[in-house]
PDB file of C-alpha atoms in Angstrom:
ATOM      1  CA  MET A 803    -135.379 130.772 140.601  1.00  0.00           C
ATOM      2  CA  THR A 804    -137.127 127.551 139.754  1.00  0.00           C
ATOM      3  CA  GLU A 805    -139.903 126.667 142.127  1.00  0.00           C
ATOM      4  CA  PRO A 806    -141.092 123.085 142.466  1.00  0.00           C
ATOM      5  CA  THR A 807    -144.415 122.460 140.803  1.00  0.00           C
ATOM      6  CA  THR A 808    -147.118 119.894 141.316  1.00  0.00           C
ATOM      7  CA  SER A 809    -146.457 118.501 137.858  1.00  0.00           C
ATOM      8  CA  ASP A 810    -142.799 117.888 138.817  1.00  0.00           C
ATOM      9  CA  ARG A 811    -143.852 115.916 141.853  1.00  0.00           C
ATOM     10  CA  ASP A 812    -146.460 114.021 139.846  1.00  0.00           C
ATOM     11  CA  ARG A 813    -143.862 113.116 137.258  1.00  0.00           C
ATOM     12  CA  GLY A 814    -141.543 111.883 140.011  1.00  0.00           C
ATOM     13  CA  ALA A 815    -144.297 109.758 141.509  1.00  0.00           C
ATOM     14  CA  THR A 816    -145.070 108.246 138.100  1.00  0.00           C
ATOM     15  CA  MET A 817    -141.419 107.371 137.538  1.00  0.00           C
ATOM     16  CA  ARG A 818    -141.120 105.739 140.967  1.00  0.00           C
ATOM     17  CA  VAL A 819    -143.933 103.289 140.246  1.00  0.00           C
ATOM     18  CA  ALA A 820    -142.426 102.294 136.887  1.00  0.00           C
ATOM     19  CA  PRO A 821    -140.826  98.801 136.731  1.00  0.00           C
ATOM     20  CA  ALA A 822    -137.454  98.848 138.441  1.00  0.00           C
ATOM     21  CA  PRO A 823    -134.459  98.482 136.131  1.00  0.00           C
ATOM     22  CA  ALA A 824    -131.865  95.796 136.740  1.00  0.00           C
ATOM     23  CA  THR A 825    -129.301  98.397 137.876  1.00  0.00           C
ATOM     24  CA  PRO A 826    -130.064 100.886 140.689  1.00  0.00           C
ATOM     25  CA  ALA A 827    -131.678 104.097 139.505  1.00  0.00           C
ATOM     26  CA  PRO A 828    -129.316 107.060 139.175  1.00  0.00           C
ATOM     27  CA  VAL A 829    -129.415 109.633 141.957  1.00  0.00           C
ATOM     28  CA  VAL A 830    -130.313 112.451 139.571  1.00  0.00           C
ATOM     29  CA  GLY A 831    -133.764 111.921 138.115  1.00  0.00           C
ATOM     30  CA  PRO A 832    -136.565 110.176 139.939  1.00  0.00           C
ATOM     31  CA  ARG A 833    -134.944 110.541 143.337  1.00  0.00           C
ATOM     32  CA  ALA A 834    -134.181 114.200 142.818  1.00  0.00           C
ATOM     33  CA  SER A 835    -137.729 115.050 141.784  1.00  0.00           C
ATOM     34  CA  GLY A 836    -139.033 113.250 144.884  1.00  0.00           C
ATOM     35  CA  GLU A 837    -137.281 115.771 147.149  1.00  0.00           C
ATOM     36  CA  PRO A 838    -139.503 117.068 149.972  1.00  0.00           C
ATOM     37  CA  PHE A 839    -140.129 120.567 148.577  1.00  0.00           C
ATOM     38  CA  ALA A 840    -143.804 120.506 149.453  1.00  0.00           C
ATOM     39  CA  ALA A 841    -143.096 119.180 152.965  1.00  0.00           C
ATOM     40  CA  LEU A 842    -140.538 121.960 153.503  1.00  0.00           C
ATOM     41  CA  ARG A 843    -143.023 124.589 152.360  1.00  0.00           C
ATOM     42  CA  VAL A 844    -145.714 123.132 154.633  1.00  0.00           C
ATOM     43  CA  LEU A 845    -143.253 123.207 157.536  1.00  0.00           C
ATOM     44  CA  GLU A 846    -142.332 126.801 156.740  1.00  0.00           C
ATOM     45  CA  GLN A 847    -146.016 127.794 156.732  1.00  0.00           C
ATOM     46  CA  ALA A 848    -146.641 125.908 159.984  1.00  0.00           C
ATOM     47  CA  LEU A 849    -143.747 127.757 161.631  1.00  0.00           C
ATOM     48  CA  GLY A 850    -145.027 131.119 160.363  1.00  0.00           C
ATOM     49  CA  SER A 851    -148.606 130.555 161.479  1.00  0.00           C
ATOM     50  CA  ALA A 852    -147.420 129.349 164.903  1.00  0.00           C
ATOM     51  CA  CYS A 853    -145.530 132.652 165.334  1.00  0.00           C
ATOM     52  CA  GLU A 854    -148.617 134.685 164.389  1.00  0.00           C
ATOM     53  CA  ASP A 855    -150.900 132.677 166.685  1.00  0.00           C
ATOM     54  CA  LEU A 856    -148.527 133.044 169.634  1.00  0.00           C
ATOM     55  CA  PHE A 857    -148.261 136.804 169.194  1.00  0.00           C
ATOM     56  CA  ALA A 858    -152.052 137.080 168.902  1.00  0.00           C
ATOM     57  CA  ALA A 859    -152.656 135.173 172.166  1.00  0.00           C
ATOM     58  CA  ALA A 860    -151.299 137.652 174.713  1.00  0.00           C
ATOM     59  CA  PRO A 861    -152.547 136.546 178.145  1.00  0.00           C
ATOM     60  CA  PHE A 862    -153.220 138.591 181.281  1.00  0.00           C
ATOM     61  CA  PRO A 863    -151.637 136.552 184.098  1.00  0.00           C
ATOM     62  CA  GLY A 864    -152.550 139.228 186.659  1.00  0.00           C
ATOM     63  CA  ASP A 865    -149.077 139.576 188.123  1.00  0.00           C
ATOM     64  CA  GLN A 866    -146.508 141.839 186.515  1.00  0.00           C
ATOM     65  CA  ALA A 867    -143.514 139.541 187.065  1.00  0.00           C
ATOM     66  CA  THR A 868    -145.419 136.524 185.746  1.00  0.00           C
ATOM     67  CA  GLY A 869    -146.667 138.519 182.760  1.00  0.00           C
ATOM     68  CA  HIS A 870    -143.112 139.586 182.012  1.00  0.00           C
ATOM     69  CA  ASP A 871    -141.932 135.961 182.112  1.00  0.00           C
ATOM     70  CA  VAL A 872    -144.797 134.690 179.945  1.00  0.00           C
ATOM     71  CA  ASN A 873    -144.067 137.404 177.373  1.00  0.00           C
ATOM     72  CA  ARG A 874    -140.371 136.512 177.393  1.00  0.00           C
ATOM     73  CA  GLN A 875    -141.287 132.868 176.882  1.00  0.00           C
ATOM     74  CA  VAL A 876    -143.411 133.730 173.847  1.00  0.00           C
ATOM     75  CA  ASP A 877    -140.744 136.087 172.468  1.00  0.00           C
ATOM     76  CA  GLU A 878    -137.959 133.507 172.734  1.00  0.00           C
ATOM     77  CA  LEU A 879    -140.071 130.732 171.226  1.00  0.00           C
ATOM     78  CA  VAL A 880    -141.105 133.007 168.364  1.00  0.00           C
ATOM     79  CA  ASP A 881    -137.467 134.025 167.779  1.00  0.00           C
ATOM     80  CA  ALA A 882    -136.469 130.355 167.578  1.00  0.00           C
ATOM     81  CA  LEU A 883    -139.407 129.540 165.292  1.00  0.00           C
ATOM     82  CA  ARG A 884    -138.562 132.469 162.987  1.00  0.00           C
ATOM     83  CA  ALA A 885    -134.899 131.378 162.817  1.00  0.00           C
ATOM     84  CA  LEU A 886    -135.976 127.849 161.913  1.00  0.00           C
ATOM     85  CA  GLN A 887    -138.432 129.215 159.350  1.00  0.00           C
ATOM     86  CA  ALA A 888    -135.597 131.168 157.699  1.00  0.00           C
ATOM     87  CA  GLU A 889    -133.440 128.024 157.650  1.00  0.00           C
ATOM     88  CA  VAL A 890    -136.269 125.985 156.079  1.00  0.00           C
ATOM     89  CA  ASP A 891    -136.821 128.670 153.439  1.00  0.00           C
ATOM     90  CA  ASP A 892    -133.102 128.817 152.654  1.00  0.00           C
ATOM     91  CA  LEU A 893    -132.903 125.031 152.427  1.00  0.00           C
ATOM     92  CA  ALA A 894    -135.887 124.815 150.073  1.00  0.00           C
ATOM     93  CA  ARG A 895    -134.363 127.474 147.816  1.00  0.00           C
ATOM     94  CA  ALA A 896    -130.943 125.784 147.835  1.00  0.00           C
ATOM     95  CA  MET A 897    -132.534 122.459 146.928  1.00  0.00           C
ATOM     96  CA  ALA A 898    -134.543 124.074 144.134  1.00  0.00           C
ATOM     97  CA  VAL A 899    -131.394 125.716 142.719  1.00  0.00           C
ATOM     98  CA  ALA A 900    -129.476 122.438 142.916  1.00  0.00           C
ATOM     99  CA  ARG A 901    -132.265 120.623 141.144  1.00  0.00           C
ATOM    100  CA  SER A 902    -132.507 123.197 138.362  1.00  0.00           C
ATOM    101  CA  ARG A 903    -128.735 122.903 137.855  1.00  0.00           C
ATOM    102  CA  ARG A 904    -128.975 119.124 137.647  1.00  0.00           C
ATOM    103  CA  GLU A 905    -131.828 119.377 135.169  1.00  0.00           C
ATOM    104  CA  GLY A 906    -129.834 121.922 133.117  1.00  0.00           C
ATOM    105  CA  ARG A 907    -126.886 119.536 132.908  1.00  0.00           C
ATOM    106  CA  SER A 908    -128.940 116.502 131.918  1.00  0.00           C
TER     107      SER A 908
ATOM    108  CA  MET B1000    -173.962 169.363 191.515  1.00  0.00           C
ATOM    109  CA  VAL B1001    -171.594 166.823 192.978  1.00  0.00           C
ATOM    110  CA  TRP B1002    -171.246 167.176 196.756  1.00  0.00           C
ATOM    111  CA  SER B1003    -168.637 164.497 197.278  1.00  0.00           C
ATOM    112  CA  ILE B1004    -166.286 162.341 195.266  1.00  0.00           C
ATOM    113  CA  PRO B1005    -167.465 158.720 195.271  1.00  0.00           C
ATOM    114  CA  GLU B1006    -165.119 156.292 196.919  1.00  0.00           C
ATOM    115  CA  PRO B1007    -163.110 154.200 194.481  1.00  0.00           C
ATOM    116  CA  SER B1008    -164.370 150.649 194.195  1.00  0.00           C
ATOM    117  CA  PRO B1009    -162.204 148.160 196.101  1.00  0.00           C
ATOM    118  CA  ALA B1010    -159.493 146.311 194.180  1.00  0.00           C
ATOM    119  CA  ALA B1011    -160.074 142.660 193.292  1.00  0.00           C
ATOM    120  CA  PRO B1012    -158.072 140.360 195.589  1.00  0.00           C
ATOM    121  CA  VAL B1013    -156.839 138.166 192.711  1.00  0.00           C
ATOM    122  CA  LEU B1014    -155.910 139.655 189.355  1.00  0.00           C
ATOM    123  CA  GLY B1015    -155.495 137.574 186.228  1.00  0.00           C
ATOM    124  CA  ASP B1016    -157.408 135.961 183.407  1.00  0.00           C
ATOM    125  CA  PRO B1017    -157.238 132.148 183.399  1.00  0.00           C
ATOM    126  CA  ALA B1018    -159.017 131.991 180.019  1.00  0.00           C
ATOM    127  CA  SER B1019    -156.319 134.007 178.257  1.00  0.00           C
ATOM    128  CA  LEU B1020    -153.598 131.802 179.762  1.00  0.00           C
ATOM    129  CA  SER B1021    -155.491 128.730 178.537  1.00  0.00           C
ATOM    130  CA  ALA B1022    -155.818 130.322 175.094  1.00  0.00           C
ATOM    131  CA  LEU B1023    -152.035 130.782 174.921  1.00  0.00           C
ATOM    132  CA  ALA B1024    -151.528 127.166 176.020  1.00  0.00           C
ATOM    133  CA  LEU B1025    -153.933 126.070 173.284  1.00  0.00           C
ATOM    134  CA  ALA B1026    -152.093 128.159 170.672  1.00  0.00           C
ATOM    135  CA  LEU B1027    -148.789 126.568 171.745  1.00  0.00           C
ATOM    136  CA  ARG B1028    -150.244 123.034 171.527  1.00  0.00           C
ATOM    137  CA  HIS B1029    -151.898 123.718 168.172  1.00  0.00           C
ATOM    138  CA  GLY B1030    -148.715 125.206 166.701  1.00  0.00           C
ATOM    139  CA  ALA B1031    -146.601 122.337 168.027  1.00  0.00           C
ATOM    140  CA  ALA B1032    -148.995 119.742 166.571  1.00  0.00           C
ATOM    141  CA  GLN B1033    -148.944 121.391 163.134  1.00  0.00           C
ATOM    142  CA  ILE B1034    -145.151 121.617 163.101  1.00  0.00           C
ATOM    143  CA  GLU B1035    -144.820 117.989 164.250  1.00  0.00           C
ATOM    144  CA  GLN B1036    -147.126 116.866 161.437  1.00  0.00           C
ATOM    145  CA  ALA B1037    -145.051 118.804 158.892  1.00  0.00           C
ATOM    146  CA  VAL B1038    -141.841 117.248 160.266  1.00  0.00           C
ATOM    147  CA  VAL B1039    -143.309 113.733 159.899  1.00  0.00           C
ATOM    148  CA  ASP B1040    -143.749 114.422 156.175  1.00  0.00           C
ATOM    149  CA  LEU B1041    -140.077 115.401 155.762  1.00  0.00           C
ATOM    150  CA  ASP B1042    -138.109 112.484 154.342  1.00  0.00           C
ATOM    151  CA  PRO B1043    -134.340 113.101 154.286  1.00  0.00           C
ATOM    152  CA  SER B1044    -133.773 109.837 152.379  1.00  0.00           C
ATOM    153  CA  SER B1045    -135.526 111.314 149.340  1.00  0.00           C
ATOM    154  CA  VAL B1046    -133.034 114.207 149.117  1.00  0.00           C
ATOM    155  CA  ALA B1047    -130.472 113.790 146.334  1.00  0.00           C
ATOM    156  CA  SER B1048    -127.668 115.857 147.870  1.00  0.00           C
ATOM    157  CA  ARG B1049    -126.030 114.502 151.016  1.00  0.00           C
ATOM    158  CA  ARG B1050    -125.404 118.041 152.247  1.00  0.00           C
ATOM    159  CA  HIS B1051    -129.074 118.952 151.833  1.00  0.00           C
ATOM    160  CA  ALA B1052    -130.153 115.676 153.459  1.00  0.00           C
ATOM    161  CA  THR B1053    -128.012 116.581 156.473  1.00  0.00           C
ATOM    162  CA  ARG B1054    -129.673 119.993 156.641  1.00  0.00           C
ATOM    163  CA  VAL B1055    -133.136 118.404 156.397  1.00  0.00           C
ATOM    164  CA  ARG B1056    -132.246 116.113 159.298  1.00  0.00           C
ATOM    165  CA  ALA B1057    -130.983 119.100 161.320  1.00  0.00           C
ATOM    166  CA  VAL B1058    -134.198 121.022 160.586  1.00  0.00           C
ATOM    167  CA  ALA B1059    -136.293 118.044 161.698  1.00  0.00           C
ATOM    168  CA  ARG B1060    -134.217 117.691 164.863  1.00  0.00           C
ATOM    169  CA  GLU B1061    -134.485 121.380 165.710  1.00  0.00           C
ATOM    170  CA  ALA B1062    -138.218 121.469 164.958  1.00  0.00           C
ATOM    171  CA  SER B1063    -138.763 118.487 167.266  1.00  0.00           C
ATOM    172  CA  ALA B1064    -136.798 120.201 170.042  1.00  0.00           C
ATOM    173  CA  LEU B1065    -138.898 123.350 169.625  1.00  0.00           C
ATOM    174  CA  THR B1066    -142.225 121.506 169.566  1.00  0.00           C
ATOM    175  CA  GLY B1067    -141.161 119.667 172.744  1.00  0.00           C
ATOM    176  CA  SER B1068    -140.492 122.995 174.439  1.00  0.00           C
ATOM    177  CA  MET B1069    -143.782 124.426 173.124  1.00  0.00           C
ATOM    178  CA  SER B1070    -145.728 121.449 174.492  1.00  0.00           C
ATOM    179  CA  ARG B1071    -144.017 121.654 177.877  1.00  0.00           C
ATOM    180  CA  SER B1072    -144.644 125.410 178.070  1.00  0.00           C
ATOM    181  CA  ALA B1073    -148.296 124.793 177.139  1.00  0.00           C
ATOM    182  CA  ASN B1074    -148.634 122.277 179.989  1.00  0.00           C
ATOM    183  CA  LEU B1075    -147.102 124.737 182.459  1.00  0.00           C
ATOM    184  CA  LEU B1076    -149.438 127.537 181.360  1.00  0.00           C
ATOM    185  CA  ALA B1077    -152.509 125.278 181.361  1.00  0.00           C
ATOM    186  CA  ASP B1078    -151.672 124.074 184.890  1.00  0.00           C
ATOM    187  CA  HIS B1079    -151.214 127.640 186.058  1.00  0.00           C
ATOM    188  CA  ALA B1080    -154.495 128.686 184.395  1.00  0.00           C
ATOM    189  CA  GLY B1081    -156.211 126.051 186.554  1.00  0.00           C
ATOM    190  CA  GLU B1082    -154.483 127.314 189.707  1.00  0.00           C
ATOM    191  CA  LEU B1083    -155.385 130.904 188.859  1.00  0.00           C
ATOM    192  CA  ALA B1084    -159.019 129.954 188.165  1.00  0.00           C
ATOM    193  CA  ASP B1085    -159.178 128.196 191.548  1.00  0.00           C
ATOM    194  CA  ALA B1086    -157.741 131.269 193.283  1.00  0.00           C
ATOM    195  CA  VAL B1087    -160.157 133.622 191.500  1.00  0.00           C
ATOM    196  CA  GLY B1088    -163.109 131.383 192.451  1.00  0.00           C
ATOM    197  CA  LEU B1089    -162.075 131.030 196.110  1.00  0.00           C
ATOM    198  CA  ALA B1090    -161.397 134.757 196.410  1.00  0.00           C
ATOM    199  CA  ALA B1091    -164.839 135.525 194.958  1.00  0.00           C
ATOM    200  CA  ARG B1092    -166.416 133.359 197.688  1.00  0.00           C
ATOM    201  CA  VAL B1093    -164.401 135.211 200.336  1.00  0.00           C
ATOM    202  CA  VAL B1094    -165.607 138.544 198.898  1.00  0.00           C
ATOM    203  CA  ASP B1095    -169.230 137.341 199.020  1.00  0.00           C
ATOM    204  CA  ARG B1096    -168.936 136.131 202.603  1.00  0.00           C
ATOM    205  CA  ALA B1097    -167.193 139.324 203.653  1.00  0.00           C
ATOM    206  CA  ARG B1098    -169.888 141.457 202.054  1.00  0.00           C
ATOM    207  CA  SER B1099    -172.632 139.525 203.834  1.00  0.00           C
ATOM    208  CA  ALA B1100    -170.823 140.197 207.135  1.00  0.00           C
ATOM    209  CA  GLY B1101    -170.567 143.934 206.463  1.00  0.00           C
ATOM    210  CA  LEU B1102    -166.896 143.749 205.487  1.00  0.00           C
ATOM    211  CA  VAL B1103    -165.027 144.937 202.413  1.00  0.00           C
ATOM    212  CA  VAL B1104    -162.237 143.089 200.606  1.00  0.00           C
ATOM    213  CA  ASP B1105    -159.837 145.616 199.123  1.00  0.00           C
ATOM    214  CA  GLY B1106    -156.927 143.907 197.378  1.00  0.00           C
ATOM    215  CA  PRO B1107    -155.256 141.577 199.865  1.00  0.00           C
ATOM    216  CA  THR B1108    -156.882 143.064 202.981  1.00  0.00           C
ATOM    217  CA  ILE B1109    -160.330 142.882 204.574  1.00  0.00           C
ATOM    218  CA  HIS B1110    -161.719 145.768 206.595  1.00  0.00           C
ATOM    219  CA  PRO B1111    -165.083 146.865 207.956  1.00  0.00           C
ATOM    220  CA  ALA B1112    -167.317 148.728 205.531  1.00  0.00           C
ATOM    221  CA  SER B1113    -167.297 152.481 206.138  1.00  0.00           C
ATOM    222  CA  GLY B1114    -170.375 154.375 207.217  1.00  0.00           C
ATOM    223  CA  VAL B1115    -173.123 153.811 209.748  1.00  0.00           C
ATOM    224  CA  ARG B1116    -174.043 150.142 209.992  1.00  0.00           C
ATOM    225  CA  GLY B1117    -176.741 150.300 212.668  1.00  0.00           C
ATOM    226  CA  VAL B1118    -177.145 150.401 216.403  1.00  0.00           C
ATOM    227  CA  VAL B1119    -173.975 149.796 218.380  1.00  0.00           C
ATOM    228  CA  ASP B1120    -173.995 146.199 219.477  1.00  0.00           C
ATOM    229  CA  ALA B1121    -170.903 144.867 221.233  1.00  0.00           C
ATOM    230  CA  GLU B1122    -171.717 141.247 220.482  1.00  0.00           C
ATOM    231  CA  ALA B1123    -172.283 141.902 216.773  1.00  0.00           C
ATOM    232  CA  GLU B1124    -169.072 143.917 216.578  1.00  0.00           C
ATOM    233  CA  SER B1125    -167.135 141.110 218.225  1.00  0.00           C
ATOM    234  CA  SER B1126    -168.656 138.555 215.840  1.00  0.00           C
ATOM    235  CA  ARG B1127    -167.780 140.748 212.852  1.00  0.00           C
ATOM    236  CA  ALA B1128    -164.195 141.106 214.075  1.00  0.00           C
ATOM    237  CA  GLU B1129    -163.923 137.346 214.432  1.00  0.00           C
ATOM    238  CA  THR B1130    -165.337 136.812 210.905  1.00  0.00           C
ATOM    239  CA  MET B1131    -162.909 139.380 209.558  1.00  0.00           C
ATOM    240  CA  ARG B1132    -159.966 137.657 211.206  1.00  0.00           C
ATOM    241  CA  ARG B1133    -161.041 134.250 209.855  1.00  0.00           C
ATOM    242  CA  LEU B1134    -161.712 135.482 206.313  1.00  0.00           C
ATOM    243  CA  GLN B1135    -158.423 137.388 206.295  1.00  0.00           C
ATOM    244  CA  GLN B1136    -156.596 134.138 207.129  1.00  0.00           C
ATOM    245  CA  VAL B1137    -158.381 132.324 204.304  1.00  0.00           C
ATOM    246  CA  LEU B1138    -157.659 135.128 201.822  1.00  0.00           C
ATOM    247  CA  SER B1139    -154.001 135.294 202.881  1.00  0.00           C
ATOM    248  CA  ALA B1140    -153.689 131.519 202.375  1.00  0.00           C
ATOM    249  CA  ILE B1141    -155.252 131.777 198.892  1.00  0.00           C
ATOM    250  CA  LEU B1142    -152.882 134.601 197.919  1.00  0.00           C
ATOM    251  CA  LEU B1143    -149.866 132.787 199.376  1.00  0.00           C
ATOM    252  CA  ASP B1144    -150.691 129.620 197.407  1.00  0.00           C
ATOM    253  CA  LEU B1145    -151.129 131.663 194.244  1.00  0.00           C
ATOM    254  CA  ASP B1146    -147.858 133.469 194.838  1.00  0.00           C
ATOM    255  CA  THR B1147    -146.084 130.111 195.254  1.00  0.00           C
ATOM    256  CA  ALA B1148    -147.702 128.836 192.036  1.00  0.00           C
ATOM    257  CA  ARG B1149    -146.646 131.975 190.169  1.00  0.00           C
ATOM    258  CA  ARG B1150    -143.075 131.673 191.410  1.00  0.00           C
ATOM    259  CA  ARG B1151    -142.983 128.009 190.358  1.00  0.00           C
ATOM    260  CA  LEU B1152    -144.347 128.923 186.909  1.00  0.00           C
ATOM    261  CA  ARG B1153    -141.678 131.615 186.487  1.00  0.00           C
ATOM    262  CA  ASP B1154    -138.918 129.159 187.464  1.00  0.00           C
ATOM    263  CA  ASP B1155    -140.252 126.463 185.113  1.00  0.00           C
ATOM    264  CA  LEU B1156    -140.591 128.929 182.226  1.00  0.00           C
ATOM    265  CA  ALA B1157    -137.014 130.112 182.829  1.00  0.00           C
ATOM    266  CA  THR B1158    -135.841 126.488 182.629  1.00  0.00           C
ATOM    267  CA  GLU B1159    -137.705 126.066 179.333  1.00  0.00           C
ATOM    268  CA  ARG B1160    -136.161 129.254 177.947  1.00  0.00           C
ATOM    269  CA  ARG B1161    -132.690 127.940 178.777  1.00  0.00           C
ATOM    270  CA  ALA B1162    -133.590 124.693 176.993  1.00  0.00           C
ATOM    271  CA  VAL B1163    -134.676 126.639 173.882  1.00  0.00           C
ATOM    272  CA  ARG B1164    -131.466 128.686 173.920  1.00  0.00           C
ATOM    273  CA  ASN B1165    -129.207 125.637 174.399  1.00  0.00           C
ATOM    274  CA  ARG B1166    -130.986 123.287 171.977  1.00  0.00           C
TER     275      ARG B1166
END
């Protein structure tokens, strides 16, 4: 699987600052290489580290019922964050595959 | 040789650790801020495929909903940490005052300390009983307020959990 590289993004940035042609730029090319791979990876890491931090910060509320509810709150938030993290990872991979296919065709 | 088993130390009137609740609130706020920053950097307009752009928008929407819930949960926990800290502080003052009056706070109840306290003095005994009654009222009020705060926190957290499930 092709992973986005810094050089790809740099090349995209260079092409965006080039003088604009008379006709609109094609979708495949500069626009494709400007896709937010890095932002998706940063989001994925932020979601993962939030899950770890929440699990690490187990409080002692002093009351069993309250403790149970606080733990449930953390568990449900972490479940939702993990699901979103999986979606972000899947999206980044799908975009990388689509880009490598486009580059293979061109 | 041990002649008698020492009495167990009395239970604290208010259990809980406000600092650990605050730490969880801080972790929630920190995580939410990092995710929000990452979402700001997502630009669906730069995505070539319309299908992928739609998914990026959905991810951003869902992440924003989650960070909103994380921030609200953090506020609830931080508020409750303050209420718990107040209760712990007030209860500690009640324990100190009770001890100075020859009384013992054991969990939610106050009773006279066991053992010989001195010469029988009806006036002193009456004064101690009055102090005990007054301190017991104060302690009961502190515990009742804390119980109300805990119930409110549980209700608010349940509402947030429903919001996370139905986002």
